[in-house]
Coordinates of C-alpha atoms and ligand atoms in Angstrom, one line a residue:
M256 CA 96.6 -37.9 39.1
S257 CA 96.0 -37.8 42.9
A258 CA 96.3 -34.7 44.9
V259 CA 99.5 -34.4 46.9
L260 CA 100.7 -31.1 48.2
R261 CA 104.1 -30.3 47.0
P262 CA 106.7 -30.0 49.8
L263 CA 108.1 -26.5 50.0
E264 CA 111.6 -25.5 50.9
Q265 CA 110.5 -22.4 52.7
P266 CA 107.1 -21.8 54.4
Q267 CA 104.9 -19.9 52.1
A268 CA 101.1 -19.8 52.1
R269 CA 99.5 -22.5 50.0
L270 CA 96.0 -22.4 48.6
V271 CA 93.4 -25.1 48.2
L272 CA 90.3 -24.4 46.2
L273 CA 87.1 -26.2 47.1
G274 CA 84.4 -26.0 44.4
T275 CA 85.0 -26.2 40.6
G276 CA 81.5 -24.9 39.5
T277 CA 80.6 -21.5 38.2
V278 CA 82.5 -19.5 40.9
G279 CA 85.4 -21.9 41.3
S280 CA 86.0 -21.8 37.5
A281 CA 86.0 -18.0 37.5
F282 CA 88.4 -18.0 40.5
V283 CA 90.9 -20.1 38.5
A284 CA 90.6 -17.9 35.5
R285 CA 91.2 -14.8 37.6
Y286 CA 94.0 -16.4 39.5
Q287 CA 95.8 -17.1 36.3
A288 CA 95.1 -13.6 34.9
L289 CA 96.6 -12.1 38.0
Q290 CA 99.6 -14.4 37.8
Q291 CA 100.2 -13.1 34.3
R292 CA 100.1 -9.6 35.7
Q293 CA 103.0 -10.6 38.1
L294 CA 100.9 -10.3 41.3
S295 CA 102.5 -12.2 44.1
L296 CA 100.0 -15.0 44.9
P297 CA 100.1 -18.0 47.1
S298 CA 100.6 -21.2 45.2
L299 CA 97.3 -22.8 44.1
Q300 CA 98.1 -26.4 45.0
V301 CA 94.9 -28.3 44.7
V302 CA 91.5 -27.9 43.2
A303 CA 88.7 -30.1 44.5
N304 CA 85.0 -30.7 44.1
S305 CA 82.8 -33.3 45.9
R306 CA 84.2 -36.0 43.6
I307 CA 87.9 -35.6 43.3
A308 CA 90.9 -33.5 44.3
L309 CA 93.7 -32.8 41.8
A310 CA 97.1 -31.3 42.2
C311 CA 97.5 -28.2 40.0
E312 CA 101.2 -28.6 39.2
D313 CA 101.8 -25.5 37.1
A314 CA 98.5 -25.6 35.2
P315 CA 95.4 -24.9 37.5
D316 CA 93.1 -24.6 34.4
A317 CA 94.0 -28.1 33.3
A318 CA 93.4 -29.5 36.8
L319 CA 90.1 -27.6 37.0
S320 CA 89.0 -29.0 33.7
R321 CA 89.8 -32.6 34.7
A322 CA 88.2 -32.2 38.0
R323 CA 85.0 -30.8 36.4
N324 CA 84.7 -34.0 34.3
A325 CA 85.9 -36.5 36.9
Q326 CA 84.0 -39.4 38.3
R327 CA 83.6 -39.8 42.1
Q328 CA 86.6 -41.5 43.8
G329 CA 86.0 -43.2 47.2
D330 CA 83.8 -42.2 50.1
T331 CA 86.1 -40.0 52.2
P332 CA 85.0 -36.4 52.2
I333 CA 87.5 -34.8 49.8
H334 CA 87.5 -31.4 51.5
R335 CA 88.6 -32.9 54.9
Q336 CA 91.3 -35.0 53.2
E337 CA 92.8 -32.0 51.3
V338 CA 92.5 -29.4 54.0
G339 CA 93.9 -31.9 56.5
R340 CA 97.3 -31.7 54.6
L341 CA 97.5 -27.9 55.2
R342 CA 99.3 -26.2 58.0
A343 CA 98.8 -22.9 59.9
G344 CA 99.1 -19.9 57.5
D345 CA 97.7 -21.8 54.5
I346 CA 94.4 -20.7 52.8
V347 CA 91.2 -22.6 52.0
V348 CA 88.9 -21.0 49.4
D349 CA 85.3 -22.3 49.8
A350 CA 83.5 -21.9 46.4
T351 CA 80.9 -24.5 47.3
A352 CA 77.4 -24.2 48.7
S353 CA 78.1 -27.2 51.0
E354 CA 76.8 -27.4 54.5
A355 CA 79.6 -29.9 55.4
V356 CA 82.3 -27.5 54.2
A357 CA 80.8 -24.6 56.1
A358 CA 80.7 -26.6 59.3
D359 CA 84.5 -26.9 59.0
H360 CA 85.2 -23.2 58.7
A361 CA 85.6 -22.6 62.5
P362 CA 87.7 -25.7 63.2
W363 CA 90.0 -24.7 60.3
L364 CA 90.4 -21.2 61.7
A365 CA 91.2 -22.7 65.1
Q366 CA 94.1 -24.6 63.4
G367 CA 95.4 -21.4 62.0
I368 CA 94.2 -22.0 58.5
H369 CA 92.7 -18.9 56.8
V370 CA 89.3 -19.4 55.2
V371 CA 88.1 -17.3 52.3
T372 CA 84.5 -18.0 51.3
A373 CA 81.7 -17.4 48.8
N374 CA 79.6 -19.9 50.8
K375 CA 77.0 -18.1 52.9
L376 CA 76.4 -21.2 55.2
G377 CA 79.3 -20.2 57.4
N378 CA 78.2 -16.7 58.7
G379 CA 74.6 -16.8 57.3
T380 CA 72.9 -19.6 59.2
A381 CA 72.9 -20.5 62.9
L382 CA 74.2 -17.8 65.2
A383 CA 76.2 -20.3 67.2
R384 CA 78.2 -21.2 64.0
A385 CA 78.8 -17.5 63.2
Q386 CA 80.0 -16.9 66.7
Q387 CA 82.4 -19.9 66.6
I388 CA 83.8 -18.5 63.4
G389 CA 84.2 -15.0 65.0
T390 CA 85.8 -16.5 68.2
A391 CA 88.2 -18.7 66.3
S392 CA 89.5 -15.9 64.0
A393 CA 89.7 -13.4 66.9
A394 CA 91.6 -15.9 69.1
G395 CA 94.4 -16.7 66.6
E396 CA 96.2 -15.5 63.5
A397 CA 93.8 -17.0 61.0
R398 CA 91.5 -14.6 59.1
Y399 CA 88.0 -15.1 57.7
G400 CA 87.5 -13.5 54.3
D401 CA 83.7 -13.2 53.6
A402 CA 83.6 -10.3 51.2
A403 CA 82.2 -12.5 48.5
T404 CA 79.2 -13.7 50.6
V405 CA 77.1 -10.4 50.3
G406 CA 77.2 -8.1 47.3
A407 CA 79.9 -10.1 45.6
G408 CA 82.7 -7.9 47.0
L409 CA 80.9 -4.5 47.0
P410 CA 82.3 -2.7 50.1
L411 CA 79.3 -3.6 52.3
L412 CA 80.7 -5.8 55.1
R413 CA 83.9 -3.8 55.3
S414 CA 82.0 -0.5 55.5
I415 CA 79.7 -1.8 58.3
R416 CA 82.7 -3.2 60.2
A417 CA 84.6 0.0 59.8
L418 CA 81.7 2.0 61.2
V419 CA 81.3 -0.3 64.2
A420 CA 85.1 -0.2 64.8
G421 CA 84.9 3.6 64.7
G422 CA 82.3 3.7 67.5
D423 CA 79.3 4.3 65.3
H424 CA 76.0 2.7 66.1
V425 CA 74.1 1.1 63.1
H426 CA 70.3 1.7 63.5
A427 CA 69.0 0.1 60.3
I428 CA 70.2 -1.7 57.2
E429 CA 68.0 -2.1 54.3
G430 CA 68.8 -3.4 50.8
V431 CA 68.1 -5.1 47.5
L432 CA 70.5 -7.9 48.3
S433 CA 69.7 -10.4 45.5
G434 CA 71.1 -9.7 42.1
S435 CA 68.6 -12.1 40.5
L436 CA 65.6 -10.6 42.2
A437 CA 66.9 -7.1 41.4
W438 CA 67.1 -8.1 37.7
L439 CA 63.6 -9.7 37.8
F440 CA 61.8 -6.7 39.3
D441 CA 63.7 -4.3 37.0
R442 CA 62.6 -6.4 34.0
Y443 CA 59.0 -7.1 35.1
D444 CA 56.7 -4.4 33.8
G445 CA 53.6 -6.4 33.0
S446 CA 54.3 -6.7 29.3
Q447 CA 54.9 -10.4 29.8
P448 CA 54.1 -12.8 32.6
F449 CA 56.5 -13.0 35.6
S450 CA 57.2 -16.6 34.8
A451 CA 58.6 -15.5 31.4
C452 CA 60.9 -13.1 33.2
V453 CA 62.0 -16.0 35.5
R454 CA 62.8 -18.2 32.5
E455 CA 64.8 -15.3 30.8
A456 CA 66.8 -14.8 34.1
A457 CA 67.5 -18.5 34.3
A458 CA 68.7 -18.7 30.7
A459 CA 71.0 -15.7 31.4
G460 CA 72.4 -17.6 34.4
Y461 CA 71.1 -15.0 36.9
T462 CA 69.1 -17.5 39.0
E463 CA 70.0 -20.7 40.8
P464 CA 69.1 -23.8 38.7
D465 CA 66.0 -24.1 40.9
P466 CA 64.7 -20.5 40.9
R467 CA 62.7 -21.2 44.0
I468 CA 65.9 -20.7 46.0
D469 CA 66.0 -17.1 44.9
L470 CA 62.2 -16.5 44.9
S471 CA 61.7 -17.9 48.4
G472 CA 63.8 -15.1 50.0
E473 CA 66.1 -17.6 51.7
D474 CA 69.2 -16.3 50.0
V475 CA 68.3 -12.7 51.1
R476 CA 67.7 -13.9 54.6
R477 CA 71.2 -15.3 54.8
K478 CA 72.7 -12.1 53.4
L479 CA 70.7 -10.0 55.9
L480 CA 72.0 -12.3 58.8
I481 CA 75.6 -11.8 57.6
L482 CA 75.2 -8.0 57.5
A483 CA 73.4 -7.8 60.8
R484 CA 76.1 -9.9 62.6
A485 CA 78.8 -7.6 61.0
A486 CA 76.9 -4.7 62.6
G487 CA 77.1 -6.4 66.0
V488 CA 73.4 -7.6 66.1
P489 CA 73.3 -11.2 67.2
L490 CA 70.3 -12.2 65.0
E491 CA 69.0 -15.7 64.7
A492 CA 67.6 -16.9 61.3
D493 CA 64.1 -17.4 62.8
Q494 CA 64.0 -13.7 64.0
I495 CA 63.7 -12.6 60.3
S496 CA 60.2 -12.8 58.9
V497 CA 60.4 -13.9 55.3
D498 CA 57.6 -13.3 52.8
S499 CA 58.3 -15.9 50.1
L500 CA 57.2 -15.3 46.5
V501 CA 56.7 -19.1 46.0
P502 CA 53.1 -20.3 46.3
A503 CA 52.7 -23.4 48.4
A504 CA 51.7 -25.5 45.4
L505 CA 54.9 -24.6 43.6
A506 CA 57.0 -25.1 46.8
A507 CA 55.7 -28.6 47.1
L508 CA 56.9 -29.8 43.6
D509 CA 60.0 -31.8 42.8
A510 CA 62.7 -29.7 41.2
A511 CA 62.2 -31.4 37.8
D512 CA 58.6 -30.2 37.7
V513 CA 59.2 -26.6 38.6
D514 CA 59.7 -25.1 35.2
A515 CA 56.3 -26.4 33.9
A516 CA 54.5 -24.9 36.9
L517 CA 56.2 -21.5 37.0
S518 CA 52.9 -19.9 35.8
L519 CA 51.7 -20.4 39.4
L520 CA 53.7 -17.2 40.1
D521 CA 51.9 -15.1 37.5
A522 CA 48.5 -14.1 39.0
P523 CA 49.7 -13.1 42.5
L524 CA 52.6 -11.1 41.1
A525 CA 50.4 -9.4 38.4
E526 CA 48.1 -8.2 41.2
R527 CA 51.1 -6.8 43.2
L528 CA 52.4 -5.1 40.1
Q529 CA 49.1 -3.6 39.2
Q530 CA 48.6 -2.2 42.8
A531 CA 52.1 -0.7 42.8
Q532 CA 51.8 0.8 39.3
S533 CA 48.4 2.3 40.1
Q534 CA 50.1 4.3 42.9
G535 CA 53.2 5.2 40.9
L536 CA 55.4 2.8 43.0
K537 CA 58.1 0.3 42.0
L538 CA 58.3 -3.3 43.3
C539 CA 61.6 -4.2 45.0
F540 CA 62.6 -7.3 47.0
V541 CA 64.1 -5.9 50.1
G542 CA 65.8 -7.2 53.3
R543 CA 65.5 -4.8 56.3
L544 CA 66.8 -4.8 59.8
D545 CA 65.9 -2.0 62.3
G546 CA 64.9 -1.5 65.9
Q547 CA 61.6 -3.1 65.2
G548 CA 62.9 -6.3 63.8
A549 CA 64.0 -7.9 60.6
S550 CA 62.1 -8.8 57.4
V551 CA 62.6 -10.0 53.9
G552 CA 60.0 -9.5 51.2
L553 CA 58.5 -7.6 48.3
R554 CA 57.9 -3.8 48.9
A555 CA 56.4 -1.1 46.7
L556 CA 58.7 1.9 46.8
P557 CA 58.4 5.4 45.5
Q558 CA 60.5 5.8 42.3
G559 CA 62.9 8.2 44.0
H560 CA 63.5 5.9 47.0
A561 CA 67.2 5.0 47.4
L562 CA 66.5 1.3 46.9
A563 CA 64.5 1.8 43.8
G564 CA 67.5 3.1 41.7
G565 CA 70.1 1.1 39.8
S566 CA 69.4 -1.4 37.1
G567 CA 70.2 -5.0 36.0
T568 CA 71.6 -7.1 38.9
D569 CA 72.7 -4.1 40.9
N570 CA 72.6 -4.5 44.7
R571 CA 71.6 -1.4 46.6
V572 CA 72.1 -1.0 50.4
A573 CA 71.2 1.9 52.7
I574 CA 73.0 2.0 56.1
H575 CA 71.5 4.3 58.8
S576 CA 73.7 5.1 61.8
D577 CA 74.5 7.8 64.3
R578 CA 76.9 9.2 61.8
Y579 CA 74.6 8.8 58.9
N580 CA 71.4 9.9 60.6
T581 CA 69.8 12.3 58.2
Q582 CA 70.8 10.6 54.9
P583 CA 71.8 7.0 54.9
L584 CA 75.2 5.8 53.6
L585 CA 74.3 4.2 50.2
I586 CA 76.3 1.5 48.5
Q587 CA 75.2 0.4 45.0
G588 CA 76.7 -1.7 42.2
P589 CA 76.9 -5.0 40.5
G590 CA 76.4 -7.5 43.3
A591 CA 76.0 -10.8 41.5
G592 CA 77.9 -12.9 39.0
A593 CA 80.8 -15.3 39.0
E594 CA 83.5 -12.8 37.8
V595 CA 82.8 -10.2 40.6
T596 CA 82.5 -13.0 43.1
A597 CA 85.8 -14.5 42.1
A598 CA 87.4 -11.1 42.2
A599 CA 86.1 -10.7 45.8
L600 CA 87.6 -14.1 46.8
L601 CA 91.0 -13.1 45.3
D602 CA 90.9 -9.7 47.0
D603 CA 90.5 -11.5 50.3
V604 CA 93.3 -13.9 49.5
L605 CA 95.6 -11.0 48.6
N606 CA 94.6 -9.1 51.8
I607 CA 95.6 -12.1 53.8
V608 CA 99.0 -12.6 52.2
N609 CA 99.8 -8.9 52.0
R610 CA 98.9 -7.9 55.5
Ligands
LIG825 N1 77.1 -18.2 41.0 C1 77.3 -16.9 41.4 O1 77.2 -16.0 40.6 C2 77.5 -16.7 42.9 C3 77.6 -15.4 43.4 C4 77.9 -15.2 44.7 C5 78.0 -16.2 45.6 N2 77.9 -17.5 45.1 C6 78.1 -18.6 46.0 O2 79.3 -19.3 45.6 C7 79.1 -20.7 45.9 C8 79.4 -21.5 44.7 O3 78.4 -21.1 43.7 P1 78.5 -21.8 42.2 O4 77.4 -21.0 41.5 O5 79.9 -21.9 41.7 O6 77.9 -23.3 42.5 P2 78.1 -24.6 41.6 O7 78.3 -24.2 40.2 O8 76.9 -25.4 41.9 O9 79.4 -25.3 42.2 C9 79.5 -25.8 43.5 C10 80.8 -26.6 43.6 O10 80.9 -27.0 44.9 C11 81.4 -28.4 44.9 N3 81.2 -29.1 46.2 C12 80.1 -29.4 46.8 N4 80.3 -30.1 47.9 C13 81.7 -30.1 48.1 C14 82.6 -30.6 49.0 N5 82.1 -31.2 50.1 N6 83.9 -30.5 48.8 C15 84.4 -29.9 47.7 N7 83.6 -29.3 46.8 C16 82.3 -29.5 46.9 C17 80.6 -29.0 43.8 O11 81.2 -30.2 43.4 P3 80.4 -31.3 42.5 O12 80.3 -30.7 41.1 O13 81.3 -32.5 42.6 O14 79.1 -31.5 43.2 C18 80.8 -27.9 42.7 O15 82.0 -28.0 42.0 C19 77.7 -20.9 46.5 O16 77.8 -20.8 47.9 C20 77.0 -19.6 46.0 O17 75.9 -19.3 46.8 C21 77.6 -17.7 43.8

């Protein structure tokens, strides 16, 4: 079945989902659950991945399942073809990690098409792209829903934007922004090598298939960029110093060889843990932005520190501002996982259609 948008008798927002992986699948499951609860949702017309686009008819789960198992069809970029059929007021949900899709966010907004995204490559890479997205959504009616990009829908971005809109001045933002690294340093107590914890996290689905993406700090850098820009700080990616946990010898390997070489992580991290424990401190992987600059890396924090609390994959973020100048505003909660991410995407979709 090829994807053809159904003609509508009266204009009503239509939805196209790009990405049928972990998050895209959770999105379809939640979409159908909300439909059963009689929530008024835009019609999900097409689900697409990099290989195929399929019309949903009345069974998005069946289209999703066929798309996940499909062979590649032709060379035309699927996302361009499908979104090209949309009109102003329709909604694209980006549940990919695709650079090519993120590059289209601003042009889609400029055409009046709303963009809701879990993909951090829109607001979390080059400043010029983030500014184009901001300008395109400010100039017209189309909205940019990015609640799923940081903290999987925890009220982080919206709190920062509300403070700024209320005239507050944000001085510093610091946080444990990676659910997988939060889990790893909660788990790692020296009773087993760090590499064993990484394998455990990978088996539970907490890390990317290549765990170097988490361990390098790149994901946290993108999240810190998104938070900084929401606070009105025009930060470039290279203004953040990133202290990667991945030794050069591990970074140089092909993805297929990484698992066998994970033990390269063990000695340096055992030393960091031993140093921290000897002073009664806890290791946390933190992104921080303040008047002095921006950094991402491992820190040893006192047990009572705001960022040392929580457990599992909890994200924890402290916001220091004029209003919150003696004690920071603290936001903590589950900030990783497909279900909460899909819920954040659907919150943004509903915000757009119900505004
Ligand atoms: N997993 C989580 O818990 C989580 C949490 C928060 C945010 N996120 C973010 O959510 C996004 C999706 O994550 P995921 O874990 O679902 O990834 P995933 O399982 O790898 O799925 C990615 C999907 O994107 C599709 N895709 C790639 N390029 C495309 C294109 N040009 N047009 C249409 N579809 C395209 C892929 O299609 P093919 O299969 O054909 O390649 C695949 O279906 C990422 O940006 C990730 O950082 C994930």
